[in-house]
PDB file of C-alpha atoms in Angstrom:
ATOM      1  CA  MET P   1     -93.807   8.159 -28.709  1.00  0.00           C
ATOM      2  CA  THR P   2     -94.669   5.281 -27.462  1.00  0.00           C
ATOM      3  CA  GLU P   3     -92.212   2.938 -24.974  1.00  0.00           C
ATOM      4  CA  PRO P   4     -91.859  -0.637 -25.869  1.00  0.00           C
ATOM      5  CA  LEU P   5     -93.351  -3.502 -24.533  1.00  0.00           C
ATOM      6  CA  SER P   6     -90.490  -3.959 -22.143  1.00  0.00           C
ATOM      7  CA  VAL P   7     -90.667  -1.839 -20.297  1.00  0.00           C
ATOM      8  CA  LEU P   8     -94.133  -1.015 -19.602  1.00  0.00           C
ATOM      9  CA  ASN P   9     -95.552  -3.173 -16.078  1.00  0.00           C
ATOM     10  CA  PRO P  10     -96.674  -6.578 -17.149  1.00  0.00           C
ATOM     11  CA  LYS P  11     -99.779  -5.731 -15.607  1.00  0.00           C
ATOM     12  CA  GLU P  12    -101.131  -3.580 -17.998  1.00  0.00           C
ATOM     13  CA  VAL P  13    -100.045  -5.688 -21.611  1.00  0.00           C
ATOM     14  CA  PRO P  14    -103.783  -7.116 -22.630  1.00  0.00           C
ATOM     15  CA  LYS P  15    -102.455 -10.861 -22.436  1.00  0.00           C
ATOM     16  CA  HIS P  16    -105.751 -12.338 -24.622  1.00  0.00           C
ATOM     17  CA  ARG P  17    -107.995 -11.036 -27.202  1.00  0.00           C
ATOM     18  CA  ASP P  18    -110.655  -9.883 -24.489  1.00  0.00           C
ATOM     19  CA  ALA P  19    -108.804  -7.366 -22.541  1.00  0.00           C
ATOM     20  CA  LEU P  20    -110.817  -4.999 -23.369  1.00  0.00           C
ATOM     21  CA  GLN P  21    -114.055  -6.724 -21.578  1.00  0.00           C
ATOM     22  CA  GLU P  22    -112.360  -7.800 -18.951  1.00  0.00           C
ATOM     23  CA  LYS P  23    -111.155  -3.675 -18.145  1.00  0.00           C
ATOM     24  CA  TYR P  24    -114.860  -2.425 -19.186  1.00  0.00           C
ATOM     25  CA  ASP P  25    -116.226  -5.206 -17.015  1.00  0.00           C
ATOM     26  CA  LYS P  26    -113.745  -4.098 -13.621  1.00  0.00           C
ATOM     27  CA  GLU P  27    -114.179  -0.405 -13.676  1.00  0.00           C
ATOM     28  CA  PRO P  28    -116.914   1.761 -11.982  1.00  0.00           C
ATOM     29  CA  LYS P  29    -119.602   2.876 -13.366  1.00  0.00           C
ATOM     30  CA  ARG P  30    -118.803   6.199 -15.320  1.00  0.00           C
ATOM     31  CA  LYS P  31    -118.425   9.418 -13.807  1.00  0.00           C
ATOM     32  CA  GLU P  32    -118.897  13.206 -15.700  1.00  0.00           C
ATOM     33  CA  GLN P  33    -115.739  13.947 -14.150  1.00  0.00           C
ATOM     34  CA  ASP P  34    -113.530  10.991 -14.139  1.00  0.00           C
ATOM     35  CA  LEU P  35    -112.334  11.104 -17.404  1.00  0.00           C
ATOM     36  CA  THR P  36    -109.211   9.034 -17.450  1.00  0.00           C
ATOM     37  CA  SER P  37    -111.014   6.098 -16.838  1.00  0.00           C
ATOM     38  CA  GLU P  38    -111.924   3.292 -19.484  1.00  0.00           C
ATOM     39  CA  HIS P  39    -115.337   4.277 -19.638  1.00  0.00           C
ATOM     40  CA  ALA P  40    -114.532   7.946 -19.987  1.00  0.00           C
ATOM     41  CA  LYS P  41    -112.563   6.455 -23.456  1.00  0.00           C
ATOM     42  CA  LEU P  42    -115.479   5.133 -25.248  1.00  0.00           C
ATOM     43  CA  PRO P  43    -118.420   6.940 -26.773  1.00  0.00           C
ATOM     44  CA  ILE P  44    -121.976   8.414 -25.326  1.00  0.00           C
ATOM     45  CA  PRO P  45    -124.430   7.414 -27.659  1.00  0.00           C
ATOM     46  CA  THR P  46    -126.701  10.044 -28.412  1.00  0.00           C
ATOM     47  CA  GLY P  47    -130.990  10.049 -29.136  1.00  0.00           C
ATOM     48  CA  TRP P  48    -132.255   6.481 -30.466  1.00  0.00           C
ATOM     49  CA  ARG P  49    -127.922   4.669 -30.762  1.00  0.00           C
ATOM     50  CA  ILE P  50    -126.654   2.454 -28.678  1.00  0.00           C
ATOM     51  CA  LEU P  51    -123.351   1.206 -28.172  1.00  0.00           C
ATOM     52  CA  VAL P  52    -122.750  -2.227 -28.680  1.00  0.00           C
ATOM     53  CA  LEU P  53    -120.138  -4.709 -28.063  1.00  0.00           C
ATOM     54  CA  PRO P  54    -118.772  -7.387 -31.005  1.00  0.00           C
ATOM     55  CA  PHE P  55    -118.860 -10.536 -29.479  1.00  0.00           C
ATOM     56  CA  LYS P  56    -115.344 -12.237 -29.832  1.00  0.00           C
ATOM     57  CA  MET P  57    -114.982 -15.678 -30.986  1.00  0.00           C
ATOM     58  CA  LYS P  58    -112.710 -17.666 -28.848  1.00  0.00           C
ATOM     59  CA  GLU P  59    -109.062 -18.295 -29.758  1.00  0.00           C
ATOM     60  CA  LYS P  60    -109.337 -22.083 -30.102  1.00  0.00           C
ATOM     61  CA  THR P  61    -111.773 -24.401 -30.456  1.00  0.00           C
ATOM     62  CA  LYS P  62    -113.938 -27.237 -28.247  1.00  0.00           C
ATOM     63  CA  GLY P  63    -111.679 -29.662 -29.440  1.00  0.00           C
ATOM     64  CA  GLY P  64    -108.275 -28.136 -29.060  1.00  0.00           C
ATOM     65  CA  ILE P  65    -107.790 -26.642 -32.756  1.00  0.00           C
ATOM     66  CA  LEU P  66    -105.478 -22.858 -32.508  1.00  0.00           C
ATOM     67  CA  ILE P  67    -107.405 -20.736 -34.968  1.00  0.00           C
ATOM     68  CA  THR P  68    -105.305 -18.138 -36.711  1.00  0.00           C
ATOM     69  CA  ASP P  69    -105.483 -14.626 -35.551  1.00  0.00           C
ATOM     70  CA  ASP P  70    -106.811 -14.034 -38.872  1.00  0.00           C
ATOM     71  CA  VAL P  71    -109.782 -16.796 -39.176  1.00  0.00           C
ATOM     72  CA  VAL P  72    -110.496 -14.536 -35.668  1.00  0.00           C
ATOM     73  CA  GLU P  73    -110.395 -11.546 -37.099  1.00  0.00           C
ATOM     74  CA  ARG P  74    -112.271 -12.423 -40.185  1.00  0.00           C
ATOM     75  CA  ALA P  75    -114.635 -13.674 -38.037  1.00  0.00           C
ATOM     76  CA  GLN P  76    -115.218 -10.560 -35.917  1.00  0.00           C
ATOM     77  CA  VAL P  77    -115.599  -8.517 -38.936  1.00  0.00           C
ATOM     78  CA  ALA P  78    -118.555 -10.852 -40.120  1.00  0.00           C
ATOM     79  CA  SER P  79    -120.154 -10.843 -36.642  1.00  0.00           C
ATOM     80  CA  THR P  80    -123.336  -9.834 -36.138  1.00  0.00           C
ATOM     81  CA  CYS P  81    -123.748 -10.527 -31.932  1.00  0.00           C
ATOM     82  CA  GLY P  82    -122.912  -8.212 -29.686  1.00  0.00           C
ATOM     83  CA  LEU P  83    -123.459  -7.172 -26.316  1.00  0.00           C
ATOM     84  CA  VAL P  84    -124.886  -3.371 -25.480  1.00  0.00           C
ATOM     85  CA  LEU P  85    -123.067  -1.763 -23.336  1.00  0.00           C
ATOM     86  CA  ALA P  86    -125.338   1.602 -23.496  1.00  0.00           C
ATOM     87  CA  LEU P  87    -127.843   3.468 -24.635  1.00  0.00           C
ATOM     88  CA  GLY P  88    -128.878   6.660 -25.931  1.00  0.00           C
ATOM     89  CA  PRO P  89    -131.864   8.727 -23.596  1.00  0.00           C
ATOM     90  CA  ASP P  90    -134.069   7.981 -26.679  1.00  0.00           C
ATOM     91  CA  CYS P  91    -133.802   4.818 -26.949  1.00  0.00           C
ATOM     92  CA  TYR P  92    -137.247   3.423 -27.537  1.00  0.00           C
ATOM     93  CA  LYS P  93    -139.322   6.317 -26.002  1.00  0.00           C
ATOM     94  CA  ASP P  94    -141.905   5.990 -29.351  1.00  0.00           C
ATOM     95  CA  LYS P  95    -145.019   4.377 -27.850  1.00  0.00           C
ATOM     96  CA  GLU P  96    -145.990   3.568 -31.161  1.00  0.00           C
ATOM     97  CA  ARG P  97    -143.250   1.628 -32.373  1.00  0.00           C
ATOM     98  CA  TYR P  98    -142.380  -0.429 -29.427  1.00  0.00           C
ATOM     99  CA  PRO P  99    -145.450  -0.791 -27.941  1.00  0.00           C
ATOM    100  CA  LYS P 100    -144.177  -3.226 -25.389  1.00  0.00           C
ATOM    101  CA  GLY P 101    -140.937  -1.436 -24.333  1.00  0.00           C
ATOM    102  CA  PRO P 102    -137.913  -1.981 -25.224  1.00  0.00           C
ATOM    103  CA  TRP P 103    -136.639  -4.410 -27.345  1.00  0.00           C
ATOM    104  CA  CYS P 104    -132.471  -5.055 -25.045  1.00  0.00           C
ATOM    105  CA  LYS P 105    -131.455  -3.234 -22.424  1.00  0.00           C
ATOM    106  CA  LYS P 106    -127.654  -2.578 -21.125  1.00  0.00           C
ATOM    107  CA  GLY P 107    -125.970  -6.139 -20.522  1.00  0.00           C
ATOM    108  CA  SER P 108    -127.617  -7.742 -23.330  1.00  0.00           C
ATOM    109  CA  TRP P 109    -126.259 -10.126 -26.356  1.00  0.00           C
ATOM    110  CA  VAL P 110    -127.907  -8.676 -29.110  1.00  0.00           C
ATOM    111  CA  VAL P 111    -127.967 -10.067 -32.886  1.00  0.00           C
ATOM    112  CA  PHE P 112    -127.402  -7.274 -35.694  1.00  0.00           C
ATOM    113  CA  ALA P 113    -127.763  -6.772 -38.834  1.00  0.00           C
ATOM    114  CA  ARG P 114    -123.218  -7.970 -40.655  1.00  0.00           C
ATOM    115  CA  TYR P 115    -123.226  -3.980 -42.109  1.00  0.00           C
ATOM    116  CA  ALA P 116    -125.198  -2.716 -39.361  1.00  0.00           C
ATOM    117  CA  GLY P 117    -124.721   0.404 -37.070  1.00  0.00           C
ATOM    118  CA  SER P 118    -121.272   2.601 -37.535  1.00  0.00           C
ATOM    119  CA  ARG P 119    -117.779   0.972 -36.509  1.00  0.00           C
ATOM    120  CA  ILE P 120    -115.530   2.802 -34.235  1.00  0.00           C
ATOM    121  CA  LYS P 121    -112.278   1.596 -33.368  1.00  0.00           C
ATOM    122  CA  ILE P 122    -110.969   1.869 -30.001  1.00  0.00           C
ATOM    123  CA  ASP P 123    -107.243   0.957 -27.651  1.00  0.00           C
ATOM    124  CA  GLY P 124    -108.235  -2.880 -27.323  1.00  0.00           C
ATOM    125  CA  GLY P 125    -110.984  -2.789 -30.287  1.00  0.00           C
ATOM    126  CA  GLU P 126    -114.373  -1.887 -31.931  1.00  0.00           C
ATOM    127  CA  VAL P 127    -117.558  -0.321 -30.744  1.00  0.00           C
ATOM    128  CA  ARG P 128    -120.546  -0.349 -33.004  1.00  0.00           C
ATOM    129  CA  LEU P 129    -123.298   2.221 -32.673  1.00  0.00           C
ATOM    130  CA  LEU P 130    -126.577   0.650 -34.159  1.00  0.00           C
ATOM    131  CA  ASN P 131    -129.497   2.476 -34.190  1.00  0.00           C
ATOM    132  CA  ASP P 132    -132.582   1.454 -31.642  1.00  0.00           C
ATOM    133  CA  ASP P 133    -134.062  -0.101 -34.660  1.00  0.00           C
ATOM    134  CA  GLU P 134    -131.133  -2.370 -35.936  1.00  0.00           C
ATOM    135  CA  VAL P 135    -131.892  -5.169 -33.099  1.00  0.00           C
ATOM    136  CA  LEU P 136    -132.775  -7.996 -34.789  1.00  0.00           C
ATOM    137  CA  ALA P 137    -132.768 -10.501 -31.586  1.00  0.00           C
ATOM    138  CA  THR P 138    -131.911 -11.187 -28.468  1.00  0.00           C
ATOM    139  CA  VAL P 139    -129.660 -14.433 -27.250  1.00  0.00           C
ATOM    140  CA  GLU P 140    -128.637 -15.658 -23.823  1.00  0.00           C
ATOM    141  CA  ASN P 141    -125.241 -17.445 -25.431  1.00  0.00           C
ATOM    142  CA  PRO P 142    -123.022 -15.426 -28.079  1.00  0.00           C
ATOM    143  CA  GLU P 143    -121.519 -19.044 -28.362  1.00  0.00           C
ATOM    144  CA  ASP P 144    -124.733 -20.482 -29.505  1.00  0.00           C
ATOM    145  CA  ILE P 145    -124.638 -18.158 -32.621  1.00  0.00           C
ATOM    146  CA  PHE P 146    -122.993 -20.181 -35.485  1.00  0.00           C
ATOM    147  CA  HIS P 147    -119.702 -17.039 -36.866  1.00  0.00           C
ATOM    148  CA  ASP P 148    -118.516 -17.260 -39.773  1.00  0.00           C
ATOM    149  CA  TYR P 149    -114.736 -18.916 -40.361  1.00  0.00           C
TER     150      TYR P 149
END
């Protein structure tokens, strides 16, 4: 049984929707023996798969209008941008298909089809596992890509 939020340390309770990304950024690099870290909770992509954290839109527009949680969640499902968290060992190894090398790397923002990959629910959000050929493009800033509201 879980403890009520009032019992938890206030530092452990996420204050906003980007908490999963912040936890991931703050964690040291994954070690095989460290099974309690946030990294250990993320799936490790195998073969030619890529682990992507979908972009989450801001809860407030540039003009200061608050966006409801329902709209934010719908936009998250429809999101077509994501941050590459990890690449499987065989990504972009086929020199015939990828003669110019990899299309993306860890830390790249990528664009993918709306229903591409497998959605995996994890503590604090959702990640996707894409095949290396499902990456359509890379972008510098995911906020430049229009997201349905």
